[in-house]
mmCIF file of C-alpha atoms in Angstrom:
data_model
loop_
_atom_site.group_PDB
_atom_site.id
_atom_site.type_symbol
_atom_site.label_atom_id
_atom_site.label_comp_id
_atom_site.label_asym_id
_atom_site.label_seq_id
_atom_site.Cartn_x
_atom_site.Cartn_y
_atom_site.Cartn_z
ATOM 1 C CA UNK L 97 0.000 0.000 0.000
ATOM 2 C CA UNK L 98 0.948 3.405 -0.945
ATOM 3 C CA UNK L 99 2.406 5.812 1.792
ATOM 4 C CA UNK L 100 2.056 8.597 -0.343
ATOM 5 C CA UNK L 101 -0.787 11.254 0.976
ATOM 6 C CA UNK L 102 -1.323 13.005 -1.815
ATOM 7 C CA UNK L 103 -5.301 12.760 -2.819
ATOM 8 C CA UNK L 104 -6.650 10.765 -5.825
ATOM 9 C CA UNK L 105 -8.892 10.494 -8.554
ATOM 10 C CA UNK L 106 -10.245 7.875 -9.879
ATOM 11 C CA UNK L 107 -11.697 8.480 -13.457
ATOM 12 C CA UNK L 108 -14.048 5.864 -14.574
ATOM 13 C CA UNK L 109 -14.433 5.636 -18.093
ATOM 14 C CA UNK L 110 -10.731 7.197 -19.028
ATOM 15 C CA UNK L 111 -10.388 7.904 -22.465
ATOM 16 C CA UNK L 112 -8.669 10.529 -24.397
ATOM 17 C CA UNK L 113 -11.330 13.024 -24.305
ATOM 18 C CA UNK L 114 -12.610 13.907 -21.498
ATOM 19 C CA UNK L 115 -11.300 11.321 -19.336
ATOM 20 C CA UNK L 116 -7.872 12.920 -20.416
ATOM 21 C CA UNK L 117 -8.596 16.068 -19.691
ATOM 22 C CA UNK L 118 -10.161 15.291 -16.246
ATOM 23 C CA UNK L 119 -6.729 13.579 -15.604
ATOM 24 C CA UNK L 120 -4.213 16.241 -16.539
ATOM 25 C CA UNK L 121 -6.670 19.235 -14.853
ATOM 26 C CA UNK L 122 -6.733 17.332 -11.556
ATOM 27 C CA UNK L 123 -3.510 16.055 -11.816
ATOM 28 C CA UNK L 124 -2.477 19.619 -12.150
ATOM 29 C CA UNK L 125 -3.245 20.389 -8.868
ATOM 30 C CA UNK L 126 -1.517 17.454 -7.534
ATOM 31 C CA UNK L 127 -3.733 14.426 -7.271
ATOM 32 C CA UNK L 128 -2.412 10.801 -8.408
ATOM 33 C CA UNK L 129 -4.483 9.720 -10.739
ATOM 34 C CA UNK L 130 -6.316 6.113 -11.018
ATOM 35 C CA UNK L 131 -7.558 5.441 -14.685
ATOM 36 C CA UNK L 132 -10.062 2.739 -15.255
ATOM 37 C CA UNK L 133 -10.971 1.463 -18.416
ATOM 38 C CA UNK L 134 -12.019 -1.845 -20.983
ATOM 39 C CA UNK L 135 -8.889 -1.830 -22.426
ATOM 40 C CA UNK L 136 -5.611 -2.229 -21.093
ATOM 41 C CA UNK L 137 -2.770 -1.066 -23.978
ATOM 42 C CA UNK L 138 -4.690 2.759 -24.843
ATOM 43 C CA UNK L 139 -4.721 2.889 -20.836
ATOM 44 C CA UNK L 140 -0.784 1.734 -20.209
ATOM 45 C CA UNK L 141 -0.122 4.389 -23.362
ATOM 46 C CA UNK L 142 -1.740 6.984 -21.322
ATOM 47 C CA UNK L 143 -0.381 6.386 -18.281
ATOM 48 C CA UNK L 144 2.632 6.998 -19.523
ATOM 49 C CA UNK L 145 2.018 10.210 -21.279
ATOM 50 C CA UNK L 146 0.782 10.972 -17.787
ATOM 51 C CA UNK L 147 4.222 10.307 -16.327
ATOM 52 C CA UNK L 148 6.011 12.012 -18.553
ATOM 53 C CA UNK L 149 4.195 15.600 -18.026
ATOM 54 C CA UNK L 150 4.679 14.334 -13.791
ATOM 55 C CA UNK L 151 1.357 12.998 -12.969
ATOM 56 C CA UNK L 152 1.516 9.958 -11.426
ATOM 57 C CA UNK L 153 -0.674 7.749 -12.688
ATOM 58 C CA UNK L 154 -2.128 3.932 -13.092
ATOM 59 C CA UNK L 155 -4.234 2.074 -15.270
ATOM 60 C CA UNK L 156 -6.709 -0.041 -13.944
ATOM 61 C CA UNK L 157 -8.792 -3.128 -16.900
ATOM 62 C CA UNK L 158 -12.315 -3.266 -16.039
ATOM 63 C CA UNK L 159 -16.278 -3.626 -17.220
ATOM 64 C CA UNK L 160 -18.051 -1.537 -15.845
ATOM 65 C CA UNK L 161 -21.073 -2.668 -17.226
ATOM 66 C CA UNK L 162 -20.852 -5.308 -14.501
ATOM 67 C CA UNK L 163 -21.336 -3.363 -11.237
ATOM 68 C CA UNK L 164 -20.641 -7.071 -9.457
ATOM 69 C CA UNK L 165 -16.777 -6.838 -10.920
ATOM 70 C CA UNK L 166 -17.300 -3.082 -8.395
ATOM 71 C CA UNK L 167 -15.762 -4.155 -5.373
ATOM 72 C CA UNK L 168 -12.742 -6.032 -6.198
ATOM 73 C CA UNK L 169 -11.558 -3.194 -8.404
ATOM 74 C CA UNK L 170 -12.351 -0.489 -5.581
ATOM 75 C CA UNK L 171 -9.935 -2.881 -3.813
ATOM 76 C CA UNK L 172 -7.416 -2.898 -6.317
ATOM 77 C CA UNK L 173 -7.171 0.748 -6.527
ATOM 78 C CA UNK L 174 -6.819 1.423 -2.961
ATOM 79 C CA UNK L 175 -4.224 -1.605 -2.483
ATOM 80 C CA UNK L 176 -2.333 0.513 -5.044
ATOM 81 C CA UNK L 177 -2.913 4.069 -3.742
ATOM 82 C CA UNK L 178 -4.098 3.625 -0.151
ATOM 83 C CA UNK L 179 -7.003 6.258 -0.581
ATOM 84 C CA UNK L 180 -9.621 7.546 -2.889
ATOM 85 C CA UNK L 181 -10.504 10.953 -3.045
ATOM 86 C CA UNK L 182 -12.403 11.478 -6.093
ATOM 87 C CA UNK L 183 -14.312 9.574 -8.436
ATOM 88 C CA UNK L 184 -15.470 10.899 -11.915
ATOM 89 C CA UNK L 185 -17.880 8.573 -14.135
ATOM 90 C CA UNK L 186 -18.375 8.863 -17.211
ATOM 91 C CA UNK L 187 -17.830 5.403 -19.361
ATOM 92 C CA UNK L 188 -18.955 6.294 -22.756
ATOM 93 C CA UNK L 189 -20.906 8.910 -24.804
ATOM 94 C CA UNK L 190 -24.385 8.293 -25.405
ATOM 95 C CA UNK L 191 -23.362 8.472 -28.944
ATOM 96 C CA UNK L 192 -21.025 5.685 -28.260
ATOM 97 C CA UNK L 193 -23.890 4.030 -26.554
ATOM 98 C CA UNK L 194 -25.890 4.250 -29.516
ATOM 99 C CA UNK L 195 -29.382 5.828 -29.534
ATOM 100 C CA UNK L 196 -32.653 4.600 -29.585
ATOM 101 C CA UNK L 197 -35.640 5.709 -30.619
ATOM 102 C CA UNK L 198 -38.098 5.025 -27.517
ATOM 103 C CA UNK L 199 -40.964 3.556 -29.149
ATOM 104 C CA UNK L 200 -38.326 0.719 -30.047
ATOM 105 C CA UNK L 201 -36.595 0.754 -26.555
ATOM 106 C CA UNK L 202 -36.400 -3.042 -25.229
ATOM 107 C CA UNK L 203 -36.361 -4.842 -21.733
ATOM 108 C CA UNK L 204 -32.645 -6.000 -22.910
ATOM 109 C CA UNK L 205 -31.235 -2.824 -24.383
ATOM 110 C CA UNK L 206 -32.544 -0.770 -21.218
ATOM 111 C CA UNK L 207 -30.489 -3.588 -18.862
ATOM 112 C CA UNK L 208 -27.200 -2.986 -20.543
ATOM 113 C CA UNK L 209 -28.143 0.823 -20.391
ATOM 114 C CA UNK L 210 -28.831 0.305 -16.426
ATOM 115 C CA UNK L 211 -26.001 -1.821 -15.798
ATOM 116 C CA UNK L 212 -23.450 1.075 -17.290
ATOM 117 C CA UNK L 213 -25.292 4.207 -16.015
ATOM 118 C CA UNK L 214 -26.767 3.408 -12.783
ATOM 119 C CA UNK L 215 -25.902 0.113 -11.133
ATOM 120 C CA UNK L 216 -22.502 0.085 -11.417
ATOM 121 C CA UNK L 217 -21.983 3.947 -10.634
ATOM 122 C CA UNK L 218 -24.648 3.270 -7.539
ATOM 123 C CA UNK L 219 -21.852 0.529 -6.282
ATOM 124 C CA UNK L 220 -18.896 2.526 -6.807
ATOM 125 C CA UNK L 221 -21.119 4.805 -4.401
ATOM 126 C CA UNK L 222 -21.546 2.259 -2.174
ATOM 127 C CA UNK L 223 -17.868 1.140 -2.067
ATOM 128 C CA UNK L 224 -16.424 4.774 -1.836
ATOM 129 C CA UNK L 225 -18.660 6.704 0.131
ATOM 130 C CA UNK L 226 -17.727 5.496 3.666
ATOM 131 C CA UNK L 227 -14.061 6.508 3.718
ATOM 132 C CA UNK L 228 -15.397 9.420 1.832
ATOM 133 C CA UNK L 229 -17.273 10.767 5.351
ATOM 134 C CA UNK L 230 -14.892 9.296 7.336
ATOM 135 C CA UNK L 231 -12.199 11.607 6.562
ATOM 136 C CA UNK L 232 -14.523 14.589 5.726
ATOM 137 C CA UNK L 233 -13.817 15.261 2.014
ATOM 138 C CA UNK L 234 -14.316 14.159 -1.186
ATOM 139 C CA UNK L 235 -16.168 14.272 -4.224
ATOM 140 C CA UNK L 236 -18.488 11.797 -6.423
ATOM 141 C CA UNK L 237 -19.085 13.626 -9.800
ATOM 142 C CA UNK L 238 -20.766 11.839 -12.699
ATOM 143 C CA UNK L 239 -21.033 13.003 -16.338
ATOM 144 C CA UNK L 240 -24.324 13.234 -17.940
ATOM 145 C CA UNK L 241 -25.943 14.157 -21.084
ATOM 146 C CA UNK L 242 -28.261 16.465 -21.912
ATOM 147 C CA UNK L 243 -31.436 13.506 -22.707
ATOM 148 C CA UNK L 244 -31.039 12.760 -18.896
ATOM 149 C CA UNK L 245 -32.674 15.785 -18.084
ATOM 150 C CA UNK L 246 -34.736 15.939 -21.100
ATOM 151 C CA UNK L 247 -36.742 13.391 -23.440
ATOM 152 C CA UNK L 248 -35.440 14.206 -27.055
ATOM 153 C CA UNK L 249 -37.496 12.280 -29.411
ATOM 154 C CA UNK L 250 -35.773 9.605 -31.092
ATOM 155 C CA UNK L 251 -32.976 9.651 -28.435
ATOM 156 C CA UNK L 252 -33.833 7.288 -25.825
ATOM 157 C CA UNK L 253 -31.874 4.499 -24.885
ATOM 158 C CA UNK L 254 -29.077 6.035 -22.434
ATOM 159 C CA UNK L 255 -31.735 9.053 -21.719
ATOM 160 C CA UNK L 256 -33.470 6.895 -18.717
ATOM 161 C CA UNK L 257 -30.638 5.214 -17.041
ATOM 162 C CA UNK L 258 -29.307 8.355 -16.650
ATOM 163 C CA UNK L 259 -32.039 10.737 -15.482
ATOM 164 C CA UNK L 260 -32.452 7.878 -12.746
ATOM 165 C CA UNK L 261 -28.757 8.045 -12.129
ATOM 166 C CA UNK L 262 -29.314 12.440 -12.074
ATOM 167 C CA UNK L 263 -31.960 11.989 -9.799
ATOM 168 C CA UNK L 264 -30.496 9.142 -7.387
ATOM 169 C CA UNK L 265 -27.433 12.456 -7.179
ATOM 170 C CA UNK L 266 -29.747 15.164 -6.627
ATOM 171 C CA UNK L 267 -30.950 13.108 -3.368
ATOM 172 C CA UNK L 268 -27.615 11.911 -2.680
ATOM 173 C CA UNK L 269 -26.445 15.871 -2.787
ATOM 174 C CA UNK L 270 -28.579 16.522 -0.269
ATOM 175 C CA UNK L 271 -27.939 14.008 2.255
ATOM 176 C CA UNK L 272 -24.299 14.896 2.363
ATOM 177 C CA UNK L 273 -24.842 17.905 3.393
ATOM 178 C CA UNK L 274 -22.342 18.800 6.429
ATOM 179 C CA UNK L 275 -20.443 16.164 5.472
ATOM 180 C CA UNK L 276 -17.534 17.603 4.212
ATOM 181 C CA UNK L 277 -18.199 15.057 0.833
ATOM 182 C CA UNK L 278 -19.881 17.010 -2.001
ATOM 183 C CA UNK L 279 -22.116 14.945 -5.290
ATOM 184 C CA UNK L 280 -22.444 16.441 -8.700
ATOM 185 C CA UNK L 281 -23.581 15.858 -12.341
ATOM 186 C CA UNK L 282 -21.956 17.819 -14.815
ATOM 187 C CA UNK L 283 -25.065 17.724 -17.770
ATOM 188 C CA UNK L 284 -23.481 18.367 -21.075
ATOM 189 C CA UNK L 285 -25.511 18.908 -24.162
ATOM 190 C CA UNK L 286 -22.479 18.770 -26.911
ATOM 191 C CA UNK L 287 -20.186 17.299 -28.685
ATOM 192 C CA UNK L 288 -17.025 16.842 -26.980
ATOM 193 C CA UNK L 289 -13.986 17.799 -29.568
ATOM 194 C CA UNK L 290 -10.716 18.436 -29.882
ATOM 195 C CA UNK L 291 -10.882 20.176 -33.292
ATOM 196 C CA UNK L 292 -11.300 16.926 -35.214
ATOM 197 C CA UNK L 293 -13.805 16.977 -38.450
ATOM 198 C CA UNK L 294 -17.393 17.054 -36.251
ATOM 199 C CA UNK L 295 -18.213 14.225 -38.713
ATOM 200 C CA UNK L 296 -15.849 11.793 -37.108
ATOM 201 C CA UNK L 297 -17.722 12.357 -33.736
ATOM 202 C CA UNK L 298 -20.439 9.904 -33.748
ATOM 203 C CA UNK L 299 -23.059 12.340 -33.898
ATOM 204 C CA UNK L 300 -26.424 10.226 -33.889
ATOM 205 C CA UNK L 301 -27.718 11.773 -37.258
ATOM 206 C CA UNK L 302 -26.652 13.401 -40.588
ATOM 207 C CA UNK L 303 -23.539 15.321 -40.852
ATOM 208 C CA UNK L 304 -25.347 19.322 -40.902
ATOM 209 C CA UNK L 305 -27.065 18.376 -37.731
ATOM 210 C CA UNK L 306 -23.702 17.791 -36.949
ATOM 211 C CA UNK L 307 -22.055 21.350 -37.933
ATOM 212 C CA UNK L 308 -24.815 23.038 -36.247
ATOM 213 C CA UNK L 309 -24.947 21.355 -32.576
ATOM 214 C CA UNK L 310 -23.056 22.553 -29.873
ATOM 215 C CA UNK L 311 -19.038 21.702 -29.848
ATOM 216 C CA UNK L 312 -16.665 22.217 -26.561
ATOM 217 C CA UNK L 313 -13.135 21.683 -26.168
ATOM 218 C CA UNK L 314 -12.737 18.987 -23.493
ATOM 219 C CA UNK L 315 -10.273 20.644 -21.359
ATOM 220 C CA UNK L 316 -13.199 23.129 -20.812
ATOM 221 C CA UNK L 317 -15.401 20.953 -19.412
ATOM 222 C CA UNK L 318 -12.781 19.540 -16.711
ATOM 223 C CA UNK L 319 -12.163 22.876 -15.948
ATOM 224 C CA UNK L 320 -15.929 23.052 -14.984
ATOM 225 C CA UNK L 321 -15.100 20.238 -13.012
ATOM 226 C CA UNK L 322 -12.573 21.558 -11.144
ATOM 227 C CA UNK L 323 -14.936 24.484 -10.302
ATOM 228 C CA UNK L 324 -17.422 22.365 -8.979
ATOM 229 C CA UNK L 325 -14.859 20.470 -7.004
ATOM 230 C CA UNK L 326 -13.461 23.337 -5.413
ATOM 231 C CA UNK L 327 -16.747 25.074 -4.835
ATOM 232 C CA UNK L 328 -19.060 22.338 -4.014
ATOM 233 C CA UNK L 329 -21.972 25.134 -4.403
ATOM 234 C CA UNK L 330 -25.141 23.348 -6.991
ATOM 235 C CA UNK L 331 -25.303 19.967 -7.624
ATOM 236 C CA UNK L 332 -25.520 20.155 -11.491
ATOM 237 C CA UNK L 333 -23.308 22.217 -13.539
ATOM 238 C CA UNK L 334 -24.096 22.258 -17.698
ATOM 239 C CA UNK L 335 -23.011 22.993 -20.657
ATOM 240 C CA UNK L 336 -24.654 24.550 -23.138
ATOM 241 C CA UNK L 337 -27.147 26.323 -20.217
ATOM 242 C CA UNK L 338 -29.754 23.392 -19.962
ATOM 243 C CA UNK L 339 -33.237 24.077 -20.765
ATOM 244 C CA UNK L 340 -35.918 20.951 -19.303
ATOM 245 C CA UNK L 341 -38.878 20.922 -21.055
ATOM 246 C CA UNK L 342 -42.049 21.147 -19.709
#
C-alpha cells in the first residue's frame, strides 16, 4: 500500500477526451491519478504520457457494465494508492452508446443501459462513500448528457438510465450535506472535440445536424469540473445552459 498522501482520482471511463482532460486538470493540482478502463494497452499508453508531463498515474482493466466486478476493483485501486478521493464517471458517450428511438426501446437494451449508467456507478457509491465521510472530504461527480434531463425524441436508450442516475445524485447531494463530501452531475448537451472533423464524432444523425450542434473543447469541461470540485456550491453544472422541457 501506498504511503504517499497526496489525494486521488479515480476516473471511470478514461479515455482521451474527457477522461484525459479530467486527468491532466486534476492532476495539475496534484492528485495521483487512477484510470479505469475496458482496455488495457490505450490505458498503459496513457499512463505513460501521464508520467512524462509528472502525474503519477495507473491504469486499472475493467467492465463496468458489470457493477458485481465493483468491489474487487475499488480494492485494487486502494491496495495501489491507499485512498480515494475522487471519483469521476463517465464510461462512454451516449453516442457511443448508440441511440434509440423510444418507441423501439427493449427490456434488454434498457439492462445494458442500467447496468453502465446506474448500477454500477450506484456501487462505486456504495464502495467509496464510507471513507469518503470518514475523513470529511471528497467528491463523487458523474457526467451526464443532456437527454437525462430531457426526453429528445428519437434519443432514448441512455436518456433513462441516466435521469435515474441524475436523480439518485440530486438526493444523494442533499444528504451529504455537512459532510464535508460534495455529489455532482456535470449535464453536457455537446459534442465533446478536440478540433477533429465534427463528422468523425459519432453524432447520432446526418452530418449538418452535426455542424450546427453545440461543440466544446474537453479541457473546458474539466475545468468546470474543477470548479465544482473546489466550490461544491449546486449539484448540477451544464453545458450549453440546460433548458428541461415542460
Amino acid at each position: 500500500m501506498s504511503s504517499n498522501i497526496s489525494p486521488v482520482i479515480v476516473i471511470f471511463g478514461a479515455g482521451p477526451g474527457l477522461g484525459a482532460s479530467v486527468a491532466r486538470r486534476f492532476g495539475r493540482e496534484g492528485f495521483r491519478v487512477a484510470l479505469v478502463g475496458r482496455r488495457q494497452e490505450p490505458l498503459l499508453e496513457f499512463a505513460e504520457l501521464l508520467k512524462a508531463e509528472g502525474i503519477e498515474a495507473v491504469p486499472f482493466t475493467a467492465d463496468l457494465s458489470n457493477p458485481a466486478r465493483v468491489p474487487a476493483l475499488i480494492t485494487g485501486i486502494r491496495e495501489r494508492f491507499g485512498r480515494i478521493d475522487v471519483i469521476e464517471y463517465g464510461p462512454a458517450s451516449a453516442a457511443d452508446q448508440g441511440f434509440v428511438p423510444a418507441a423501439q426501446l427493449d427490456v434488454v437494451a434498457l439492462e445494458k443501459y442500467m447496468r453502465l449508467f446506474l448500477l454500477t456507478p450506484v456501487e462505486i457509491v456504495r464502495q467509496v462513500l464510507p471513507e469518503l465521510i470518514e475523513r470529511g472530504n471528497g467528491a463523487i461527480l458523474v457526467t451526464h448528457g443532456s437527454s437525462s434531463a430531457t426526453g429528445i425524441p428519437f434519443l432514448s436508450g441512455v436518456g433513462p438510465a441516466m435521469a435515474a442516475m441524475r436523480n439518485y445524485l440530486y438526493s444523494l447531494n442533499g444528504e451529504l450535506e455537512g459532510t464535508g463530501v460534495y455529489a455532482g452531475t456535470l449535464t453536457i448537451g455537446a459534442l465533446i472535440t478536440s478540433g477533429d472533423s465534427l463528422a468523425d464524432q459519432g453524432f447520432p444523425g446526418d452530418t449538418e445536424a452535426a455542424t450546427t450542434f453545440p461543440t466544446v473543447h474537453p479541457d473546458t469541461l474539466a475545468g468546470l469540473y474543477w470548479d465544482m470540485y473546489v466550490q461544491r456550491r449546486a449539484v448540477e453544472q451544464a453545458y450549453p445552459e440546460l433548458v428541461v422541457a415542460v
